[in-house]
Amino acid sequence: MDETAHAEQPSVRLGVLLADPGLGLTQVAGPPAEDRTVGTVGTTELEDPTPYLVGGEFLLTSGVRLPDDADGIDTYVRRVVAAGVAALGFGVAPVHAEVPPALVRSCDRHGLPLLRLPPATPFVAVGQAAYAAIAASRNRELREISRAQSALASAAARPDALRSVLGQLAAHTGAWSVLYDAQGTELLSAGHRPASAHLLRDLAVRTLRRDAGPTAAAVHDADLGVHLTVHTLPAGDGRTTAATLALGQAAATPPTVVHRQVTGTATVLLALLTSPRHALSTDTHSIGALVLLMLGATPVEVAPALIPGDGWVAGGSVAGGHWVVVHGRRRDGAPATAGPAQLATLSGLLGTPYVHIDGPALKALVPCAADAGPRVADRAADLGWTLGYSAPATAGDLPHADIQAGRALQRALATGTPAVVHTTDPLTLHALVAPADARDLARTRFAPLDEAGPPGAPVLLGTLRTWLTLHGSWDRTATVLGVHRNTVRHRLTRVADLLDLDLQDPGTRMELWFALQWLPGEAPHQRP
């Protein structure tokens, strides 16, 4: 019988029957039988019962037709072992006063557990006890499967659904659970990472290369003592794969019926969560908001429709309808693969379905409470992203928050930090100057730049702002702006000439930085 099919059959450990005081069974030969499983109990007095066996039986006999000679007994044992019998039970009296020694020796020789049934134990009682134990075991399995499926369903409804489902899968199977994208990049994982993690990834990549729709693969590595299992998650076309779910499990706890059922449920949920419809958040609220925007509604009017239906937002309550803007960039500069699995993973990490990937860059809108800071997605750095976060802003202030997130990302890239959050400190020198005077100062100070030729005042101001942010570093400014360092020097020389200032003077830099904060386009809440 196929090993997997046999493992799926309801069974009971032989040790359970040995431990039943009402049966009085004792083991007299063969290897330790505590963990050997029995699928059924059968009675036979045939000299060759093998045509009627399917494997996994606890075979009972009183030896009515047992051969008299040792060679015949050995042939009998060899046959039942070859047929897959799990154990042999021998009832003493009335045919045999005791278990024949030749049968004991033969069972030891062929590795077949041999159990002695005392005269007071009917064969029917053994069958009843076995089937009662199998039913009890099956009920326990069903209850465990039900609990696990309920936990998985609840996890799938959470905002961080992918991470939550993997966590529940690891908790209920004891396996390291990991999600790979179509390129074999590890997206998320849960549980204890085994030493064989690289083998699991190799198996996932090989399975993905088959490109033949939903498949599964399993490997048992005896040297490392692990079971490795990979399940592919179908893409939207139903023929290719979008991601793989992989599990690494210790050989001491091989996958059980419960584990396979729970893994099957998790695979279905993850396939749904990484499907294009779910990953791209094509729900009715988002579609309605898009329709309103295209028909002329303002962001302030449609923002309430974009709040998640369960009321969850990063940082707390939705009261106030505030948002955090996130800018991101791939550290390697390569275009990101905006597949459903990647979008679903990033959505879970950032805490929002509103994620847009454009080449190596991303932008996201995260609903949050007015007094809650952004929830920084530390795991995004492992996926190669550097992030910049704005301060919480209302829908009407989103353009200013967009500027904040862009500048925060610039600082993160320049300093090599995984993420930077824009902050404002109300206890600044801005509080000492009247807003109207500060705006007049800013306009007057930078008015000469309006007469500048190409590349124009906005580019010169952006270069100056970045250069001041990075403490006068030419190289880092060039890196952030994506230009040559000589271009930075040329632009700042133009600024110094037009404003008639010495940019190497610390006091001048301070005044310029102060004035930059009051230029048109800066967020009002940055100014007291």
PDB file of N, CA, C and O in Angstrom, residues 8 175 300 332 344 354 356 378 380:
ATOM      1  N   GLU A   8      -2.909   8.059   5.895  1.00  0.00           N
ATOM      2  CA  GLU A   8      -4.167   8.777   5.985  1.00  0.00           C
ATOM      3  C   GLU A   8      -5.266   7.931   6.623  1.00  0.00           C
ATOM      4  O   GLU A   8      -6.305   8.442   7.004  1.00  0.00           O
ATOM      5  N   ALA A 175       6.293  23.194  12.358  1.00  0.00           N
ATOM      6  CA  ALA A 175       7.228  23.298  11.241  1.00  0.00           C
ATOM      7  C   ALA A 175       7.593  24.756  11.001  1.00  0.00           C
ATOM      8  O   ALA A 175       6.824  25.667  11.308  1.00  0.00           O
ATOM      9  N   VAL A 300     -10.408  64.522   0.194  1.00  0.00           N
ATOM     10  CA  VAL A 300     -11.082  64.661   1.489  1.00  0.00           C
ATOM     11  C   VAL A 300     -12.438  63.965   1.464  1.00  0.00           C
ATOM     12  O   VAL A 300     -12.866  63.344   2.440  1.00  0.00           O
ATOM     13  N   ASP A 332      18.960  47.966  -4.316  1.00  0.00           N
ATOM     14  CA  ASP A 332      19.789  47.623  -5.463  1.00  0.00           C
ATOM     15  C   ASP A 332      19.421  48.417  -6.711  1.00  0.00           C
ATOM     16  O   ASP A 332      20.077  48.294  -7.749  1.00  0.00           O
ATOM     17  N   ALA A 344       0.889  41.576  -1.758  1.00  0.00           N
ATOM     18  CA  ALA A 344       0.222  41.127  -0.539  1.00  0.00           C
ATOM     19  C   ALA A 344       1.170  41.169   0.646  1.00  0.00           C
ATOM     20  O   ALA A 344       0.793  41.551   1.759  1.00  0.00           O
ATOM     21  N   TYR A 354      -3.191  49.859   0.271  1.00  0.00           N
ATOM     22  CA  TYR A 354      -2.990  50.912  -0.726  1.00  0.00           C
ATOM     23  C   TYR A 354      -1.493  51.082  -0.994  1.00  0.00           C
ATOM     24  O   TYR A 354      -0.833  51.984  -0.454  1.00  0.00           O
ATOM     25  N   HIS A 356       1.482  51.088  -4.117  1.00  0.00           N
ATOM     26  CA  HIS A 356       1.747  51.207  -5.557  1.00  0.00           C
ATOM     27  C   HIS A 356       3.241  51.021  -5.784  1.00  0.00           C
ATOM     28  O   HIS A 356       4.058  51.708  -5.166  1.00  0.00           O
ATOM     29  N   ASP A 378       9.851  46.943   9.756  1.00  0.00           N
ATOM     30  CA  ASP A 378      11.259  46.535   9.803  1.00  0.00           C
ATOM     31  C   ASP A 378      11.556  45.416   8.818  1.00  0.00           C
ATOM     32  O   ASP A 378      12.644  45.357   8.242  1.00  0.00           O
ATOM     33  N   ALA A 380      10.536  44.963   5.939  1.00  0.00           N
ATOM     34  CA  ALA A 380      10.669  45.412   4.553  1.00  0.00           C
ATOM     35  C   ALA A 380      12.137  45.537   4.155  1.00  0.00           C
ATOM     36  O   ALA A 380      12.494  45.347   2.989  1.00  0.00           O
TER      37      ALA A 380
END
